[in-house]
mmCIF file of C-alpha atoms and ligand atoms in Angstrom:
data_model
loop_
_atom_site.group_PDB
_atom_site.id
_atom_site.type_symbol
_atom_site.label_atom_id
_atom_site.label_comp_id
_atom_site.label_asym_id
_atom_site.label_seq_id
_atom_site.Cartn_x
_atom_site.Cartn_y
_atom_site.Cartn_z
ATOM 1 C CA MET A 255 10.047 -5.061 14.589
ATOM 2 C CA SER A 256 9.250 -1.540 15.584
ATOM 3 C CA ASN A 257 8.616 -0.166 12.083
ATOM 4 C CA VAL A 258 5.893 -2.740 11.292
ATOM 5 C CA HIS A 259 2.360 -1.736 12.265
ATOM 6 C CA TYR A 260 -0.262 -4.479 12.387
ATOM 7 C CA MET A 261 -3.899 -3.471 12.002
ATOM 8 C CA ASN A 262 -6.102 -4.522 14.864
ATOM 9 C CA HIS A 263 -9.447 -3.011 13.950
ATOM 10 C CA PRO A 264 -12.390 -5.466 13.715
ATOM 11 C CA LEU A 265 -13.692 -3.729 10.559
ATOM 12 C CA ILE A 266 -10.378 -4.376 8.792
ATOM 13 C CA LYS A 267 -10.297 -7.990 10.001
ATOM 14 C CA HIS A 268 -13.881 -8.594 8.833
ATOM 15 C CA LYS A 269 -13.321 -7.102 5.386
ATOM 16 C CA ILE A 270 -10.068 -9.035 4.865
ATOM 17 C CA THR A 271 -11.933 -12.269 5.688
ATOM 18 C CA MET A 272 -14.542 -11.395 3.028
ATOM 19 C CA MET A 273 -11.751 -10.715 0.494
ATOM 20 C CA ARG A 274 -10.130 -14.074 1.115
ATOM 21 C CA LYS A 275 -13.244 -16.145 0.285
ATOM 22 C CA ASP A 276 -12.963 -17.781 -3.129
ATOM 23 C CA SER A 277 -16.684 -17.101 -3.634
ATOM 24 C CA THR A 278 -16.090 -13.303 -3.542
ATOM 25 C CA GLY A 279 -16.437 -12.007 -7.107
ATOM 26 C CA THR A 280 -14.475 -9.277 -8.886
ATOM 27 C CA SER A 281 -16.670 -6.258 -8.142
ATOM 28 C CA GLU A 282 -17.063 -7.126 -4.444
ATOM 29 C CA PHE A 283 -13.336 -7.837 -4.203
ATOM 30 C CA ARG A 284 -12.455 -4.427 -5.683
ATOM 31 C CA LYS A 285 -14.862 -2.696 -3.302
ATOM 32 C CA LEU A 286 -13.307 -4.477 -0.312
ATOM 33 C CA VAL A 287 -9.757 -3.558 -1.418
ATOM 34 C CA GLU A 288 -10.813 0.079 -1.609
ATOM 35 C CA GLU A 289 -12.575 0.061 1.775
ATOM 36 C CA ILE A 290 -9.701 -1.725 3.534
ATOM 37 C CA THR A 291 -7.247 0.740 1.985
ATOM 38 C CA MET A 292 -9.235 3.652 3.415
ATOM 39 C CA LEU A 293 -9.292 2.091 6.880
ATOM 40 C CA MET A 294 -5.576 1.282 6.752
ATOM 41 C CA GLY A 295 -4.783 4.699 5.282
ATOM 42 C CA TYR A 296 -6.494 6.335 8.250
ATOM 43 C CA GLU A 297 -3.966 4.548 10.508
ATOM 44 C CA ALA A 298 -0.949 5.034 8.242
ATOM 45 C CA LEU A 299 -1.525 8.788 7.936
ATOM 46 C CA ALA A 300 -2.090 9.343 11.662
ATOM 47 C CA ASP A 301 1.235 11.177 12.039
ATOM 48 C CA VAL A 302 1.060 13.222 8.852
ATOM 49 C CA LYS A 303 2.042 16.857 9.261
ATOM 50 C CA THR A 304 -0.541 19.626 9.227
ATOM 51 C CA ARG A 305 -0.156 23.358 8.682
ATOM 52 C CA ASP A 306 -2.425 26.129 9.900
ATOM 53 C CA ILE A 307 -4.537 28.198 7.534
ATOM 54 C CA GLU A 308 -6.847 31.139 8.113
ATOM 55 C CA ILE A 309 -10.507 30.415 7.385
ATOM 56 C CA LYS A 310 -13.833 32.049 8.054
ATOM 57 C CA THR A 311 -16.665 30.080 9.653
ATOM 58 C CA PRO A 312 -20.228 31.465 9.692
ATOM 59 C CA ILE A 313 -19.366 32.635 13.220
ATOM 60 C CA GLU A 314 -15.841 34.107 13.057
ATOM 61 C CA ASP A 315 -12.349 34.124 11.542
ATOM 62 C CA THR A 316 -10.152 31.315 12.820
ATOM 63 C CA VAL A 317 -6.838 29.519 12.229
ATOM 64 C CA GLN A 318 -7.242 25.762 11.680
ATOM 65 C CA PRO A 319 -5.057 22.796 10.552
ATOM 66 C CA VAL A 320 -5.050 21.216 7.085
ATOM 67 C CA ILE A 321 -2.854 18.543 5.519
ATOM 68 C CA ASP A 322 -0.922 19.351 2.385
ATOM 69 C CA GLY A 323 -2.055 16.569 0.060
ATOM 70 C CA LYS A 324 -0.006 17.966 -2.838
ATOM 71 C CA LYS A 325 3.116 17.028 -0.910
ATOM 72 C CA MET A 326 2.113 13.361 -0.906
ATOM 73 C CA ALA A 327 2.701 10.686 -3.536
ATOM 74 C CA ILE A 328 0.718 7.458 -3.700
ATOM 75 C CA VAL A 329 2.744 4.804 -5.545
ATOM 76 C CA PRO A 330 0.960 1.563 -6.468
ATOM 77 C CA ILE A 331 2.985 -1.456 -7.557
ATOM 78 C CA LEU A 332 1.313 -2.681 -10.759
ATOM 79 C CA ARG A 333 -0.954 -4.346 -11.235
ATOM 80 C CA ALA A 334 -2.601 -5.186 -7.929
ATOM 81 C CA GLY A 335 -1.553 -1.966 -6.177
ATOM 82 C CA LEU A 336 -3.815 -0.063 -8.584
ATOM 83 C CA GLY A 337 -6.782 -1.427 -6.639
ATOM 84 C CA MET A 338 -5.656 0.588 -3.599
ATOM 85 C CA VAL A 339 -5.241 3.969 -5.315
ATOM 86 C CA GLY A 340 -8.933 4.958 -5.172
ATOM 87 C CA GLY A 341 -9.049 4.348 -1.421
ATOM 88 C CA MET A 342 -5.998 6.528 -0.808
ATOM 89 C CA LEU A 343 -7.266 9.296 -3.099
ATOM 90 C CA ALA A 344 -10.599 9.268 -1.255
ATOM 91 C CA LEU A 345 -8.576 10.242 1.841
ATOM 92 C CA VAL A 346 -6.149 12.653 0.149
ATOM 93 C CA PRO A 347 -7.729 13.779 -3.138
ATOM 94 C CA ASN A 348 -4.897 16.052 -4.272
ATOM 95 C CA ALA A 349 -2.045 13.587 -3.680
ATOM 96 C CA LYS A 350 0.070 12.892 -6.765
ATOM 97 C CA VAL A 351 0.247 9.326 -8.100
ATOM 98 C CA GLY A 352 3.357 7.499 -9.337
ATOM 99 C CA HIS A 353 3.474 3.973 -10.784
ATOM 100 C CA ILE A 354 5.939 1.130 -10.492
ATOM 101 C CA GLY A 355 5.435 -1.835 -12.820
ATOM 102 C CA MET A 356 6.724 -5.171 -11.610
ATOM 103 C CA TYR A 357 5.773 -8.806 -12.057
ATOM 104 C CA ARG A 358 7.100 -11.950 -10.400
ATOM 105 C CA ASP A 359 8.652 -14.667 -12.512
ATOM 106 C CA GLU A 360 6.350 -17.673 -12.014
ATOM 107 C CA GLU A 361 9.266 -20.103 -11.646
ATOM 108 C CA THR A 362 11.881 -18.139 -9.704
ATOM 109 C CA HIS A 363 9.497 -15.656 -7.966
ATOM 110 C CA VAL A 364 12.061 -12.949 -8.660
ATOM 111 C CA PRO A 365 10.426 -9.578 -9.478
ATOM 112 C CA HIS A 366 10.957 -8.058 -12.934
ATOM 113 C CA PRO A 367 10.604 -4.276 -13.132
ATOM 114 C CA TYR A 368 9.052 -2.949 -16.387
ATOM 115 C CA TYR A 369 7.920 0.612 -15.588
ATOM 116 C CA CYS A 370 8.604 3.457 -13.186
ATOM 117 C CA LYS A 371 7.211 6.962 -13.247
ATOM 118 C CA LEU A 372 7.234 9.019 -10.072
ATOM 119 C CA PRO A 373 5.918 12.563 -9.510
ATOM 120 C CA PRO A 374 8.510 15.374 -9.589
ATOM 121 C CA PHE A 375 10.230 16.646 -6.414
ATOM 122 C CA ILE A 376 9.963 13.142 -4.975
ATOM 123 C CA SER A 377 12.540 13.912 -2.270
ATOM 124 C CA GLU A 378 10.142 16.495 -0.778
ATOM 125 C CA ARG A 379 7.115 14.233 -0.581
ATOM 126 C CA LEU A 380 5.657 11.698 1.796
ATOM 127 C CA ILE A 381 5.508 8.593 -0.400
ATOM 128 C CA VAL A 382 2.969 5.863 0.322
ATOM 129 C CA VAL A 383 3.678 2.658 -1.607
ATOM 130 C CA VAL A 384 0.627 0.404 -1.927
ATOM 131 C CA ASP A 385 0.451 -3.278 -2.845
ATOM 132 C CA PRO A 386 -2.119 -5.701 -1.413
ATOM 133 C CA MET A 387 0.339 -8.627 -1.118
ATOM 134 C CA LEU A 388 3.744 -8.947 0.570
ATOM 135 C CA ALA A 389 4.879 -12.518 -0.139
ATOM 136 C CA THR A 390 8.656 -13.048 -0.498
ATOM 137 C CA GLY A 391 9.058 -9.272 -0.199
ATOM 138 C CA GLY A 392 11.044 -9.065 -3.439
ATOM 139 C CA SER A 393 8.640 -6.722 -5.255
ATOM 140 C CA LEU A 394 8.293 -4.231 -2.400
ATOM 141 C CA ILE A 395 12.033 -4.281 -1.658
ATOM 142 C CA ASP A 396 12.837 -3.484 -5.303
ATOM 143 C CA ALA A 397 10.114 -0.829 -5.528
ATOM 144 C CA VAL A 398 11.473 0.990 -2.462
ATOM 145 C CA ASN A 399 15.040 0.626 -3.808
ATOM 146 C CA GLU A 400 13.916 2.376 -6.994
ATOM 147 C CA ILE A 401 12.130 5.153 -5.076
ATOM 148 C CA LYS A 402 15.212 5.739 -2.893
ATOM 149 C CA GLU A 403 17.447 5.807 -5.994
ATOM 150 C CA GLN A 404 15.223 8.564 -7.377
ATOM 151 C CA GLY A 405 15.605 10.565 -4.148
ATOM 152 C CA GLY A 406 12.616 9.419 -2.058
ATOM 153 C CA LYS A 407 13.295 9.653 1.692
ATOM 154 C CA ASP A 408 10.034 9.733 3.599
ATOM 155 C CA ILE A 409 8.453 6.402 2.649
ATOM 156 C CA LYS A 410 5.606 4.337 4.091
ATOM 157 C CA CYS A 411 4.281 1.065 2.662
ATOM 158 C CA MET A 412 0.824 -0.459 2.984
ATOM 159 C CA CYS A 413 0.114 -4.163 2.343
ATOM 160 C CA ILE A 414 -3.225 -5.791 3.074
ATOM 161 C CA ILE A 415 -1.868 -9.331 3.586
ATOM 162 C CA ALA A 416 1.736 -10.240 4.409
ATOM 163 C CA ALA A 417 3.727 -13.420 4.983
ATOM 164 C CA PRO A 418 6.301 -13.535 7.816
ATOM 165 C CA GLU A 419 9.007 -14.272 5.205
ATOM 166 C CA GLY A 420 8.226 -11.036 3.352
ATOM 167 C CA ILE A 421 8.165 -8.915 6.489
ATOM 168 C CA GLU A 422 11.509 -10.296 7.617
ATOM 169 C CA ALA A 423 13.133 -9.735 4.219
ATOM 170 C CA PHE A 424 11.694 -6.241 3.827
ATOM 171 C CA THR A 425 12.588 -4.956 7.292
ATOM 172 C CA LYS A 426 16.147 -6.247 6.916
ATOM 173 C CA VAL A 427 16.706 -4.222 3.730
ATOM 174 C CA HIS A 428 14.580 -1.168 4.598
ATOM 175 C CA PRO A 429 14.551 -0.765 8.399
ATOM 176 C CA ASP A 430 13.887 2.968 7.963
ATOM 177 C CA VAL A 431 10.544 2.462 6.178
ATOM 178 C CA GLU A 432 7.252 2.216 8.085
ATOM 179 C CA LEU A 433 5.264 -0.825 6.990
ATOM 180 C CA TYR A 434 1.498 -1.107 7.607
ATOM 181 C CA VAL A 435 0.074 -4.625 7.439
ATOM 182 C CA GLY A 436 -3.632 -5.513 7.403
ATOM 183 C CA ALA A 437 -3.178 -9.207 8.285
ATOM 184 C CA LEU A 438 -0.169 -11.367 9.045
ATOM 185 C CA ASP A 439 -0.601 -14.812 7.486
ATOM 186 C CA ARG A 440 1.022 -18.156 8.294
ATOM 187 C CA CYS A 441 3.636 -18.799 5.579
ATOM 188 C CA LEU A 442 4.378 -19.099 1.871
ATOM 189 C CA ASN A 443 3.652 -22.286 -0.070
ATOM 190 C CA GLU A 444 5.995 -23.941 -2.622
ATOM 191 C CA ASN A 445 4.839 -21.449 -5.295
ATOM 192 C CA ALA A 446 5.543 -18.508 -2.982
ATOM 193 C CA TYR A 447 1.821 -17.835 -2.556
ATOM 194 C CA ILE A 448 0.652 -16.611 0.834
ATOM 195 C CA CYS A 449 -1.236 -19.183 2.999
ATOM 196 C CA PRO A 450 -4.116 -18.871 3.657
ATOM 197 C CA GLY A 451 -3.894 -15.642 1.608
ATOM 198 C CA LEU A 452 -6.424 -14.845 -1.094
ATOM 199 C CA GLY A 453 -4.797 -16.198 -4.263
ATOM 200 C CA ASP A 454 -3.472 -13.895 -6.970
ATOM 201 C CA ALA A 455 -4.513 -10.362 -6.024
ATOM 202 C CA GLY A 456 -4.018 -8.953 -9.550
ATOM 203 C CA ASP A 457 -6.177 -11.658 -11.104
ATOM 204 C CA ARG A 458 -8.891 -11.171 -8.488
ATOM 205 C CA ILE A 459 -8.972 -7.381 -8.921
ATOM 206 C CA PHE A 460 -8.937 -7.423 -12.706
ATOM 207 C CA GLY A 461 -10.831 -10.688 -13.330
ATOM 208 C CA THR A 462 -7.985 -12.142 -15.398
ATOM 209 C CA LYS A 463 -8.410 -15.733 -14.248
HETATM 210 C C1 LIG B 669 1.904 -9.727 -6.747
HETATM 211 C C2 LIG B 669 1.597 -8.670 -5.705
HETATM 212 C C3 LIG B 669 2.969 -8.158 -5.362
HETATM 213 C C4 LIG B 669 3.833 -9.379 -5.503
HETATM 214 C C5 LIG B 669 4.171 -9.896 -4.138
HETATM 215 O O1 LIG B 669 2.121 -9.164 -7.998
HETATM 216 O O2 LIG B 669 0.718 -7.682 -6.146
HETATM 217 O O3 LIG B 669 3.410 -7.107 -6.205
HETATM 218 O O4 LIG B 669 3.084 -10.348 -6.224
HETATM 219 O O5 LIG B 669 5.065 -10.959 -4.223
HETATM 220 P P1 LIG B 669 6.534 -10.873 -3.639
HETATM 221 O O6 LIG B 669 6.432 -10.268 -2.286
HETATM 222 O O7 LIG B 669 6.959 -12.320 -3.595
HETATM 223 O O8 LIG B 669 7.389 -10.077 -4.579
HETATM 224 P P2 LIG B 669 2.443 -10.063 -9.293
HETATM 225 O O9 LIG B 669 3.902 -10.240 -9.453
HETATM 226 O O10 LIG B 669 1.597 -11.311 -9.246
HETATM 227 O O11 LIG B 669 1.997 -9.116 -10.484
HETATM 228 P P3 LIG B 669 0.524 -8.610 -10.881
HETATM 229 O O12 LIG B 669 0.060 -7.705 -9.775
HETATM 230 O O13 LIG B 669 0.788 -7.874 -12.140
HETATM 231 O O14 LIG B 669 -0.369 -9.806 -11.048
HETATM 232 N N1 LIG B 670 1.113 -12.416 -5.124
HETATM 233 C C1 LIG B 670 -0.223 -12.602 -4.960
HETATM 234 O O1 LIG B 670 -1.021 -11.961 -5.649
HETATM 235 N N2 LIG B 670 -0.622 -13.486 -4.049
HETATM 236 C C2 LIG B 670 0.224 -14.185 -3.280
HETATM 237 O O2 LIG B 670 -0.228 -14.985 -2.433
HETATM 238 C C3 LIG B 670 1.597 -13.988 -3.460
HETATM 239 C C4 LIG B 670 2.028 -13.087 -4.381
#
């Protein structure tokens, strides 16, 4: 699947292993999510456009490239995606931030949307959707549907851990969207949790279990 990019960097692999451990507590988990997001963001933004500006160094006037962060929107899927926002903003401090609220029904695993607020002029922005977990793919598929309905065109998604089932479902519905995956896991279990995974990402980030 040509629009899926798997991370191969040993630093990302190491930090994802640390996240998975059930002995990793809330504050360490949050820190790892942020660090992994920065490392993945570095890869995901490798083809972002730059424009030239005139600056003055202590030596001379020169024309040099900058990225236009204001033209970017980071969109976390609530709740767990919130843990990735700080990492993205560390890379692109003046990006705008939208929010999509969605939770999975515990029985059916079908996502239920409850909130959506995107920055204005969404059709002109590079949109980076962030969510640590891609399990069945339902939440990310619906989130991207919503963004496209509101006019979003240039969309990338970043997930730290993904199941093959989620990748297959997502790429079928959104073959035009670039998907960046930190680790590809084995499968889903009977509760649609990723194996080996890391458990419930929202609960681990916010300490709600
Ligand atoms: C988790 C995760 C994703 C979703 C992935 O959120 O953060 O959004 O599940 O599952 P899917 O690919 O099968 O849709 P959850 O629904 O647990 O909500 P929470 O972040 O508020 O805990
Ligand atoms: N959501 C999570 O937080 N973890 C999973 O393994 C699957 C969905």
